[in-house]
Coordinates of C-alpha atoms in Angstrom, one line a residue:
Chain A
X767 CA 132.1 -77.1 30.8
X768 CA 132.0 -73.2 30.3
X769 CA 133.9 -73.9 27.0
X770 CA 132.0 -76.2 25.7
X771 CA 128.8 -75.1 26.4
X772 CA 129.5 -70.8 25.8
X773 CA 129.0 -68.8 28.5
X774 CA 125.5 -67.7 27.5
X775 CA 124.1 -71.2 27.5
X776 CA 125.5 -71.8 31.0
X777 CA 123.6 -68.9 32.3
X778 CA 120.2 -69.8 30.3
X779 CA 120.9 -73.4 32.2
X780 CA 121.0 -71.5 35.7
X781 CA 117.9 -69.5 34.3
X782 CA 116.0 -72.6 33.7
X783 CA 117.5 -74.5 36.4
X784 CA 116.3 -70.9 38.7
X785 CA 112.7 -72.1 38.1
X786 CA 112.8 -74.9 40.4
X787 CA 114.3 -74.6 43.5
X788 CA 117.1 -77.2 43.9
X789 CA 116.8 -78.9 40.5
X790 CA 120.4 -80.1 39.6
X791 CA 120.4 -81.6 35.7
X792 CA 124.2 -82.9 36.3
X793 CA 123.0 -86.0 38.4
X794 CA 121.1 -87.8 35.6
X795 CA 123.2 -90.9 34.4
X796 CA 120.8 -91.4 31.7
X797 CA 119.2 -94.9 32.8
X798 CA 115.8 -94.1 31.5
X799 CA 113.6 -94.8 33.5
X800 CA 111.7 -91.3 33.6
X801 CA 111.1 -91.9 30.0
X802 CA 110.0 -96.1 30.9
X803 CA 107.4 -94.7 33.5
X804 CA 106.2 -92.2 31.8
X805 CA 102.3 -92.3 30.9
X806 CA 102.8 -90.2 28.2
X807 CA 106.4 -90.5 26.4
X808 CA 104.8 -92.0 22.7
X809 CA 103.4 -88.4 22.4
X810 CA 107.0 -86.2 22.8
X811 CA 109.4 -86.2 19.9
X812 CA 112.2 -85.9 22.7
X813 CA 111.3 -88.4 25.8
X814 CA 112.1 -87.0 29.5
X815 CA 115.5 -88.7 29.6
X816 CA 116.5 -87.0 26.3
X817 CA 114.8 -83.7 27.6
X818 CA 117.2 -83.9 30.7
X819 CA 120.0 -84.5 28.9
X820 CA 119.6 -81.9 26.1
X821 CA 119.6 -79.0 29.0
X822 CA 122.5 -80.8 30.8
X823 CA 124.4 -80.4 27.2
X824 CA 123.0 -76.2 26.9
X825 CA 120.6 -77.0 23.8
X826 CA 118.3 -75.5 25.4
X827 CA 116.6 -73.9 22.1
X828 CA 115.9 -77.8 21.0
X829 CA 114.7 -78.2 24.2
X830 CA 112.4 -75.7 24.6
X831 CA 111.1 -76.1 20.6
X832 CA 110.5 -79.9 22.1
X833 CA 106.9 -80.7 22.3
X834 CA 107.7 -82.8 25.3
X835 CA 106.9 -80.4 28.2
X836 CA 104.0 -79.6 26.7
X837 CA 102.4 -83.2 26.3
X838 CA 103.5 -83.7 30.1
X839 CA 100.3 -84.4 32.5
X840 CA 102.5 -83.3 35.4
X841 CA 101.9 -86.7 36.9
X842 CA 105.1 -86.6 39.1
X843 CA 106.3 -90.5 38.1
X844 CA 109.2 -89.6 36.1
X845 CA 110.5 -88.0 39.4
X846 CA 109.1 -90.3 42.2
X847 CA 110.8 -93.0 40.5
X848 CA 114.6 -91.3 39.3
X849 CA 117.3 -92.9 41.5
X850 CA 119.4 -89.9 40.9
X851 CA 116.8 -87.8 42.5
X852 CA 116.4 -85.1 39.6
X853 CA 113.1 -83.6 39.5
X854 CA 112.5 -83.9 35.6
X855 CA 108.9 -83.4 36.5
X856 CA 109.6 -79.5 38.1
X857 CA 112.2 -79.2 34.9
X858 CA 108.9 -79.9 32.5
X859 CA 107.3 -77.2 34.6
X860 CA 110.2 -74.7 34.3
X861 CA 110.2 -75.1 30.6
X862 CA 106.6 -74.2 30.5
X863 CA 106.7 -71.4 32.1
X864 CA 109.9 -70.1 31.3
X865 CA 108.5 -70.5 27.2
X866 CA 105.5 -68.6 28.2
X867 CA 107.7 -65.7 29.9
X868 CA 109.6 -66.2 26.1
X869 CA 106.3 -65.6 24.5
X870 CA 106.7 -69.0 22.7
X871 CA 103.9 -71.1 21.3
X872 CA 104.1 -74.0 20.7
X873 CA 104.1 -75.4 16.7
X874 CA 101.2 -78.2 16.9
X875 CA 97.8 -77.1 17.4
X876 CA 97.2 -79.9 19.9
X877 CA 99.7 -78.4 22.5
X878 CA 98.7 -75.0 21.6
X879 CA 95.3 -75.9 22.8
X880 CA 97.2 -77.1 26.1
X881 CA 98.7 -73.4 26.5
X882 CA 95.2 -71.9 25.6
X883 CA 93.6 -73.8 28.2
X884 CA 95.6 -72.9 31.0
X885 CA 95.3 -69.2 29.8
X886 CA 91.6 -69.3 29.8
X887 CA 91.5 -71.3 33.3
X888 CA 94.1 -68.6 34.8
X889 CA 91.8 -65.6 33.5
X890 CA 88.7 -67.1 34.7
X891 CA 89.8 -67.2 38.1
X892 CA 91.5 -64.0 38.1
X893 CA 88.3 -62.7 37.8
X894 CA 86.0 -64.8 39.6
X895 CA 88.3 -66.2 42.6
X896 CA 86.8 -69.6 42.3
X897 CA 87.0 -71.4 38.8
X898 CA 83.2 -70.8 37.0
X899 CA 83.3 -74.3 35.2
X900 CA 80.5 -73.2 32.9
X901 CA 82.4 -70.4 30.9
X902 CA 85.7 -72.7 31.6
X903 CA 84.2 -74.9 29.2
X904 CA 82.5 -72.5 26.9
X905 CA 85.2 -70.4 26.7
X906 CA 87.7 -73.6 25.8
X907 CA 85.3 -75.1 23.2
X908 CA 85.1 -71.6 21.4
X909 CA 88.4 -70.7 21.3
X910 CA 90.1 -74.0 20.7
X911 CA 87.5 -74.7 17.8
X912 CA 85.9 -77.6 19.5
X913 CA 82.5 -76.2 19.4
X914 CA 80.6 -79.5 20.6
X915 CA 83.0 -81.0 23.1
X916 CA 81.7 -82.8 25.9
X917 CA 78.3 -80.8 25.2
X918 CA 76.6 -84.1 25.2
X919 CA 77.2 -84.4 29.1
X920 CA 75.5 -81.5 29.7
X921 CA 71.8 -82.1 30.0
X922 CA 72.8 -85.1 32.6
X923 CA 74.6 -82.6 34.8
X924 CA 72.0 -79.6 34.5
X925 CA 69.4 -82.1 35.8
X926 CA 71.3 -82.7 38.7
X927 CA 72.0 -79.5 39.3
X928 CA 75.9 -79.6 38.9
X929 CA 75.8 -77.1 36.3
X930 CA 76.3 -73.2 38.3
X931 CA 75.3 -70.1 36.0
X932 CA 76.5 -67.6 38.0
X933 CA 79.9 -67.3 39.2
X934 CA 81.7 -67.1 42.7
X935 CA 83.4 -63.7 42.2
X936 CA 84.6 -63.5 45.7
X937 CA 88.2 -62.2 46.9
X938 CA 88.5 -60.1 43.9
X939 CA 90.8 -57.7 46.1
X940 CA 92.9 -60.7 46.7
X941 CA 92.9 -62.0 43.3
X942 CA 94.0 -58.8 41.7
X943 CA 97.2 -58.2 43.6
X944 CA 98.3 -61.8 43.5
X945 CA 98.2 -61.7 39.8
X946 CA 99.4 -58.0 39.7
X947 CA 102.4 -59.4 41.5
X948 CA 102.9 -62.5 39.7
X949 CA 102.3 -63.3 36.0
X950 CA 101.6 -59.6 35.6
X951 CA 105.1 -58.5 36.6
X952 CA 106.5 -61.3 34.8
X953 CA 104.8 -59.4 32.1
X954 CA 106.4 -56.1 31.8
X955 CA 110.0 -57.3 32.5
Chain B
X1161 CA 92.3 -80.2 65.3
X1162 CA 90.4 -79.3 68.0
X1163 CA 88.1 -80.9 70.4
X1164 CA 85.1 -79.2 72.4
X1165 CA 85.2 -80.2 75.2
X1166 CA 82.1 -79.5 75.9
X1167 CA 80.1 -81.0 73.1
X1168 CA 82.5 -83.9 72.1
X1169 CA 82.7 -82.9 68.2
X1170 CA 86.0 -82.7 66.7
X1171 CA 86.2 -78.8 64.4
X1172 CA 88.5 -78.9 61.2
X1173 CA 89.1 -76.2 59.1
X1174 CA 87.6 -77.2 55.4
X1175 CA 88.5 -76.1 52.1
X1176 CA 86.1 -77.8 49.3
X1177 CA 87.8 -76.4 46.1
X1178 CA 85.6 -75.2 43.1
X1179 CA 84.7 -78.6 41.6
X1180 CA 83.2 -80.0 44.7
X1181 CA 80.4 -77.1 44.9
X1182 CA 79.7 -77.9 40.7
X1183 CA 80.3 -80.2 39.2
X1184 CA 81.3 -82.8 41.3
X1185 CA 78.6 -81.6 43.7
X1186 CA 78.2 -85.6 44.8
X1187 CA 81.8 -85.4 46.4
X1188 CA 81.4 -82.6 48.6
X1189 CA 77.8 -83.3 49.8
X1190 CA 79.1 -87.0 50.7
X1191 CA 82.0 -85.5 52.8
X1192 CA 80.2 -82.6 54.1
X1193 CA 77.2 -85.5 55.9
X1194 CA 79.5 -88.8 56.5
X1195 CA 81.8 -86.5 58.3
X1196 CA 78.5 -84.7 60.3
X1197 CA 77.3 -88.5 61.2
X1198 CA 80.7 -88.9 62.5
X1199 CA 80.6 -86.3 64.5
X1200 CA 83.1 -83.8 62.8
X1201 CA 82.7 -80.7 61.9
X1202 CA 84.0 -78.8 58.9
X1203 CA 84.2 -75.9 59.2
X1204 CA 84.5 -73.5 55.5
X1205 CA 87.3 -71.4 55.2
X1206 CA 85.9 -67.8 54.7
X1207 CA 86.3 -66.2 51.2
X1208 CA 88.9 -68.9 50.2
X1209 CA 90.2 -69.5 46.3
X1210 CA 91.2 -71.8 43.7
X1211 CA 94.5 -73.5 44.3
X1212 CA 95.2 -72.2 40.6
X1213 CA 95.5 -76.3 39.5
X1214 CA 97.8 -77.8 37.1
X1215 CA 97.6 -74.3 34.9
X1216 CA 98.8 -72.1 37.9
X1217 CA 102.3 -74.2 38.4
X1218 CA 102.6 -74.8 34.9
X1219 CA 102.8 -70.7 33.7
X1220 CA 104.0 -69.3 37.2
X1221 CA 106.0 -70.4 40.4
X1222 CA 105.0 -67.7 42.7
X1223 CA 101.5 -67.7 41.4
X1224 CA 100.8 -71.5 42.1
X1225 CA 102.5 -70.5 45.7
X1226 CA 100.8 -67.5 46.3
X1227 CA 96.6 -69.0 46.0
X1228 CA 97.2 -71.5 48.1
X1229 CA 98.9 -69.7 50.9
X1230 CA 96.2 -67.3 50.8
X1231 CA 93.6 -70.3 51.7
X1232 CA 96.7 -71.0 54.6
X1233 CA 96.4 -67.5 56.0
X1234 CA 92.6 -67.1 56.0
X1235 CA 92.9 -70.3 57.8
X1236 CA 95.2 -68.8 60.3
X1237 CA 92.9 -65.7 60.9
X1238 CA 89.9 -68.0 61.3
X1239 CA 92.3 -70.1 64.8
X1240 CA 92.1 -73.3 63.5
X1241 CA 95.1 -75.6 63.3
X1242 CA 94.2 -78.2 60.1
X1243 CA 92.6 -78.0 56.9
X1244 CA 91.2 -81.1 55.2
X1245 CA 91.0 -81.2 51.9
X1246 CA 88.8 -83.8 50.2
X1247 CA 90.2 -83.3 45.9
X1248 CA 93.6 -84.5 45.6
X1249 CA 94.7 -81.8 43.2
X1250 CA 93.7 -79.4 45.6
X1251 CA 95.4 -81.7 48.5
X1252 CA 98.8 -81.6 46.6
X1253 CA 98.8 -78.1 45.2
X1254 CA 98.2 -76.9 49.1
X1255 CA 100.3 -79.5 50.6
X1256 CA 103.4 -78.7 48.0
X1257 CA 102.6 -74.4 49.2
X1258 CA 102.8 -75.8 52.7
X1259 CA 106.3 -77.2 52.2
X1260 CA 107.6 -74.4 50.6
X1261 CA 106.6 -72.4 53.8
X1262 CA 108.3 -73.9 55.9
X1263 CA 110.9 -71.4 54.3
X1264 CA 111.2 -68.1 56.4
X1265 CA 112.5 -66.4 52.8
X1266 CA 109.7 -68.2 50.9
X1267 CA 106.7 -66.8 53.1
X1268 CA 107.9 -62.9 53.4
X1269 CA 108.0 -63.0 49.4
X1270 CA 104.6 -64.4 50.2
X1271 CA 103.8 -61.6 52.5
X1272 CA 105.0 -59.3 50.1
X1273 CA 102.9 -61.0 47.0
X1274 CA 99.7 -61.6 48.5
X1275 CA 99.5 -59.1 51.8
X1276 CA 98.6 -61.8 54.2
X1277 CA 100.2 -63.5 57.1
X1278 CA 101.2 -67.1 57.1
X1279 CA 103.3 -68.2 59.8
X1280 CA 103.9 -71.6 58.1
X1281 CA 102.2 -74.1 61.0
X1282 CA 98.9 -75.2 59.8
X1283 CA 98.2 -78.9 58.8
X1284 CA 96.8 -79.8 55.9
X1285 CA 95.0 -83.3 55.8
X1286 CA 93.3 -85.2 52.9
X1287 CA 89.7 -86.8 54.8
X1288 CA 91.1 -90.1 54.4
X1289 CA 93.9 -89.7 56.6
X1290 CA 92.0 -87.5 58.9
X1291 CA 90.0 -91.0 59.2
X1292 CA 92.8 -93.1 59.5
X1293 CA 95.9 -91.9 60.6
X1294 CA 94.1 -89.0 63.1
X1295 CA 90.6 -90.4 64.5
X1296 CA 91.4 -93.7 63.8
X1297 CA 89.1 -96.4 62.5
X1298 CA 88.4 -97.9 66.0
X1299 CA 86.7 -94.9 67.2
X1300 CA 84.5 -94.5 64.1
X1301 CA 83.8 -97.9 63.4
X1302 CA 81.0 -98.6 65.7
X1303 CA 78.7 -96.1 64.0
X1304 CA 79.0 -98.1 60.6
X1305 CA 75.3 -99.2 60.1
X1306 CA 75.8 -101.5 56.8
X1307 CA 78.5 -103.8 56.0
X1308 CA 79.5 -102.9 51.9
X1309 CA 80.5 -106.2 51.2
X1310 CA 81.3 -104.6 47.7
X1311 CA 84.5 -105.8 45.6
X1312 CA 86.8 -103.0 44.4
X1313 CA 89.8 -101.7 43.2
X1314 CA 91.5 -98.5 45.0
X1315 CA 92.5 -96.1 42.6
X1316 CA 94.6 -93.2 44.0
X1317 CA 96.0 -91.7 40.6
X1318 CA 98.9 -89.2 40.9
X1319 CA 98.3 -86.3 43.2
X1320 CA 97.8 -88.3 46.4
X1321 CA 101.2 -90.0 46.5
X1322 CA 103.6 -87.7 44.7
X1323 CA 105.9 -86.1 45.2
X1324 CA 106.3 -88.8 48.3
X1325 CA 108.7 -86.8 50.6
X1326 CA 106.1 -83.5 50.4
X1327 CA 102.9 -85.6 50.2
X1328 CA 103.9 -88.6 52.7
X1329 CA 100.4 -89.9 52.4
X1330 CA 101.8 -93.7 52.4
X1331 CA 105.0 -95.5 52.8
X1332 CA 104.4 -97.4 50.1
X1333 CA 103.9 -94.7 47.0
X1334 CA 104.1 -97.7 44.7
X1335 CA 101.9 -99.4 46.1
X1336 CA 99.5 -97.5 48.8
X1337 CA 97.6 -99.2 51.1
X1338 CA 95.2 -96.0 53.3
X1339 CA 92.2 -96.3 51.0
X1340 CA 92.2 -100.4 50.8
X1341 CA 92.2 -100.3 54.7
X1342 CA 89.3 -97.9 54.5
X1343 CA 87.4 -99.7 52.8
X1344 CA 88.1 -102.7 54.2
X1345 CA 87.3 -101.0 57.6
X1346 CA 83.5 -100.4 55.5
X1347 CA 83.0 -104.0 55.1
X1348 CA 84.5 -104.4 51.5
X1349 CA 87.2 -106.7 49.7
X1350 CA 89.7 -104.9 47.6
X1351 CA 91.8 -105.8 44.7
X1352 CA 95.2 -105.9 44.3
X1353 CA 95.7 -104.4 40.4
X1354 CA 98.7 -102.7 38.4
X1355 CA 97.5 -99.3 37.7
X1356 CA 96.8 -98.0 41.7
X1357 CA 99.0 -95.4 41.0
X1358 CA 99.3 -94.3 37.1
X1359 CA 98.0 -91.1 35.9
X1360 CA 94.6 -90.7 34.5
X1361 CA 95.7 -87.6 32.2
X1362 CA 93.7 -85.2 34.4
X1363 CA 93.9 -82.3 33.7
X1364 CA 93.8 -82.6 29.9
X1365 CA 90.4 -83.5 29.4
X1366 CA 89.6 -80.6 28.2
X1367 CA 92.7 -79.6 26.0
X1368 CA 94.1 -83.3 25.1
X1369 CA 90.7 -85.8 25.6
X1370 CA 92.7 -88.4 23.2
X1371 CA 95.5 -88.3 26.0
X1372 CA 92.8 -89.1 28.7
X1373 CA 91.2 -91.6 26.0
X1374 CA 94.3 -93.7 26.2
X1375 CA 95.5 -94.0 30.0
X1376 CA 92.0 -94.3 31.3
X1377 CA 91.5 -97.2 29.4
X1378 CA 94.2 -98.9 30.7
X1379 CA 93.2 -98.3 33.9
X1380 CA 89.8 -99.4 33.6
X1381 CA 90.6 -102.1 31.8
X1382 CA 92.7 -103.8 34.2
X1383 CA 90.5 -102.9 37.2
X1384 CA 88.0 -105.1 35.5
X1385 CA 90.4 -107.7 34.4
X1386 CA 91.3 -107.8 38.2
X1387 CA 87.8 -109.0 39.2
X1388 CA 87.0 -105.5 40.4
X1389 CA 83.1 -104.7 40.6
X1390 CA 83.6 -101.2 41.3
X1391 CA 86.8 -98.4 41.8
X1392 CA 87.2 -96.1 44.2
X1393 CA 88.5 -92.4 43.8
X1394 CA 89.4 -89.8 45.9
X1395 CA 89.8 -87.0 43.7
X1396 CA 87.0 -85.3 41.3
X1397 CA 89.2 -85.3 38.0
X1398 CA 89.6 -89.3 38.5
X1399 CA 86.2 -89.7 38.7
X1400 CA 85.4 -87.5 35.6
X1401 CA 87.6 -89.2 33.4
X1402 CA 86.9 -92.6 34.8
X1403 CA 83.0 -92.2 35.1
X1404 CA 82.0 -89.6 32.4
X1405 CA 84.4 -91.0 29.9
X1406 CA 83.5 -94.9 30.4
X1407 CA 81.1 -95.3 27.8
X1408 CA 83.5 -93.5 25.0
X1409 CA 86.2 -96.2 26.3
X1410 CA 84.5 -99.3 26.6
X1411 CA 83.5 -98.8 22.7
X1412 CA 87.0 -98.3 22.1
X1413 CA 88.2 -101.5 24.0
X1414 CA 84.8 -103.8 22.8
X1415 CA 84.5 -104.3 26.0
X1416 CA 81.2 -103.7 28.4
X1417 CA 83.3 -102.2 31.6
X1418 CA 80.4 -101.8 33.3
X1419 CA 82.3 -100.2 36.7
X1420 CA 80.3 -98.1 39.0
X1421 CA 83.0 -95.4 40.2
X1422 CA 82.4 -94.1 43.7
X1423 CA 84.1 -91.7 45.8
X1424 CA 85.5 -92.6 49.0
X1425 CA 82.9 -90.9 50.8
X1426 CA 79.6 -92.2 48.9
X1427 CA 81.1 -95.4 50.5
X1428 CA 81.5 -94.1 53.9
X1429 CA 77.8 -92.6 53.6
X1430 CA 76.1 -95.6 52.7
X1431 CA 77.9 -97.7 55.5
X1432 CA 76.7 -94.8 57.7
X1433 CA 73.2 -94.9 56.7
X1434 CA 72.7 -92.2 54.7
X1435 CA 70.3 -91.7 51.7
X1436 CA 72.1 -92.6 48.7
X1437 CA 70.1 -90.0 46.7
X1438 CA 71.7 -87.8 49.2
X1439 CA 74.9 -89.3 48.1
X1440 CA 74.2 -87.9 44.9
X1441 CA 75.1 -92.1 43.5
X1442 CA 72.2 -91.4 41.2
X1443 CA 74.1 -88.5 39.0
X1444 CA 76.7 -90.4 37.8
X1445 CA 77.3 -91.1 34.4
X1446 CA 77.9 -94.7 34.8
X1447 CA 75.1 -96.2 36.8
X1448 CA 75.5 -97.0 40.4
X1449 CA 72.1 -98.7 41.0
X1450 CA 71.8 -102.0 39.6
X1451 CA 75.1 -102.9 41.7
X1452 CA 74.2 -101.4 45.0
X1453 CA 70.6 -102.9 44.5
X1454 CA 72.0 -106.2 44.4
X1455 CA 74.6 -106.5 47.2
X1456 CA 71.2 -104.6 49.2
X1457 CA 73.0 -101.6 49.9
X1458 CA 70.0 -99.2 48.8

């Protein structure tokens, strides 16, 4: 295996595979069904079976400039249903995260906007402890250049007082460190 | 759980999560009174925070760990030995942290992360199995005033079955049963349909609405084809995407859908009585009236 795959891939394998505790890639057999189950496979150019097998084989650059793990809703059926027990799901999840420790963005602006929103949602609680849906929203609409999304809802919700102007900010203390000693220190390595 | 034994009421440790006190308001007030009629008491988890969602494990293991276990140790502080938590993304992100505790190594990185103890021993319940599997429907049952007799299709999406072995909310993940008998325990029929357990797209509706377009159609299509008259959620993301986004959908299919979605405890409110304006079943998007007006349920 070593020779095939270089030693460097086989150590970015146990890098990904070190995101997720006890994900093995080896088991998958390649029967498919992750990629029959999955709510979402039209969208990726590589379907979670091919995903699976193109880190069992060390490409991992073609994996990770995959749009797949991106488009993935995290819905958990790909890995609730593999007979081989690999949890393609968690692997979607290492991908993500280990491209964002990468600094890699994705190409298409529709999974950019995926990224974005997860950035914004992870800053706005940082500072607020509790998510403030309001500037969640705002904030998402401005920056992803979808000025009027879901704006039409509003009104509806403001009457029934769903709609909170002023945000939580509670366990800042708390907040701070966890992201100090989290995404922060992924950061600066 | 504990009992007082002196008062009779049964004290759980609660944890709302963000959308419940905004905007999904209607959820949280429901659970907050149907489970005060029943005589429990939830009790809020001082200063707790966001579970850190789908965006928390997506960028960061120890991040998507670390909030939840703080909610686990303020828990702790506060004596109590279960949490219930009512939104299933919140139920899955704390129930997944709770797992991962069990590991002596995994909680002192915790320790060290966050600067709180967590000993690893608290449960963490979703209502509906609070209801269920702890209480049990034979001691809650005789305070039902109304009898639904409503027709509807369960919809438990992702979060509340999966992953199975961590989340062990039914036997059957395929297929889950908890929220039929629930509502079967209220006095309604339920529906036996295809898409019980298939993703709604979630957390995209913000970042990806064609993605949530597409799969809630489906869903809400074959509800309806299933002689559904309503569907039933327990998690605030399912009911944004299947309530707020009907009207967009049933232009796309041609098709008047026409499905009042409720949440679990609306249902549970009503059949205990309670004011459905209370129930917040007049804020929804899709309206709620015209079918609880006819079966004489307001």
């Amino acid at each position: 295996m070593e020779k095939v795959l270089g030693k460097n891939r086989k150590s970015e394998i146990k890098e990904i595979e070190g995101f997720i505790d006890g994900l093995d890639v080896s088991g998958c057999y390649q029967c498919g069904k992750c990629t029959a189950g999955c709510p979402v496979a039209h969208l990726m150019d590589n379907p979670p079976q091919r995903m699976i097998r193109l880190v069992q084989i060390g490409a991992i650059d073609e994996a990770l400039s995959s749009n797949a793990y991106w488009n993935c809703v995290a819905c958990g059926t790909c890995s609730a249903r593999c007979p081989r027990k690999v949890k393609i799901s968690e692997l979607m999840d290492g991908l993500k995260s280990f491209s964002i420790k990468k600094k890699m963005t994705p190409k298409d602006r529709s999974e950019r906007n995926i990224a974005l929103f997860n950035e914004i949602f992870l800053n706005n609680i940082r500072r607020h402890g509790r998510l403030f849906e309001v500037e969640l929203v705002g904030m998402n609409n401005v920056l992803s250049g979808h000025l009027l999304r879901d704006t039409t809802k509003a009104p509806e919700m403001l009457v029934h007082g769903k709609l909170k102007f002023i945000p939580s900010n509670i366990a800042k203390k708390d907040m701070k460190k966890i992201f100090k000693n989290t995404v922060e220190k992924n950061d600066k390595r | 759980m504990t009992r007082d034994e002196t008062d009779q009421t049964i004290k759980i440790a609660y944890y709302p999560g963000c959308t419940l006190k905004g905007t999904t308001k209607e959820f949280g007030d429901s659970i907050e009174l149907s489970f005060s009629a029943l005589g429990i008491e939830l009790i809020e988890i001082p200063s707790w925070i966001c579970c850190g969602a789908t965006s928390a494990h997506a960028t960061d293991k120890n991040l998507a760990i670390a909030l939840p276990y703080h909610n686990f140790a303020k828990t702790q502080e506060m004596g109590m030995g279960t949490i219930a938590i009512p939104c299933a993304a919140c139920f899955q992100r704390h129930k997944v942290t709770n797992k991962e505790c069990e590991r002596e190594d995994i909680r002192k990185e915790m320790y060290k992360i966050t600067g709180h103890r967590y000993d690893g021993n608290i449960r963490c319940r979703h209502p509906l199995e609070v209801l269920m599997k702890d209480i049990k429907p034979e001691k809650w049952q005789n305070l039902l005033k109304k009898k639904l007799g409503l027709k509807a299709a369960c919809y438990y999406g992702c979060l509340l079955t999966r992953p199975e072995d961590v989340m062990e909310f039914d036997e059957r993940p395929e297929n889950p049963q908890l929220m039929d008998d629930f509502c079967e325990t209220l006095g309604m029929k339920t529906v036996d349909w295809n898409y019980k357990v298939t993703c709604c797209g979630a957390s995209y509706f913000a970042s990806k609405p064609e993605i949530v377009l597409k799969l809630t159609s489906k869903i809400l299509e074959d509800a309806k084809k299933s002689g559904a008259e309503c569907v039933v959620v327990a998690c605030p993301l399912c009911h944004s995407n299947l309530d707020m986004k009907q009207k967009e959908i049933g232009k796309e299919l041609r098709m008047d859908l026409d499905m009042p979605v409720f949440y679990f405890s609306q249902l549970l409110g009503l059949a205990l009585g309670i004011d459905h304006r209370k129930l917040g079943l007049h804020t929804h998007f899709v309206d709620t009236q015209v079918l609880l007006d006819r079966k004489r349920l307001i």
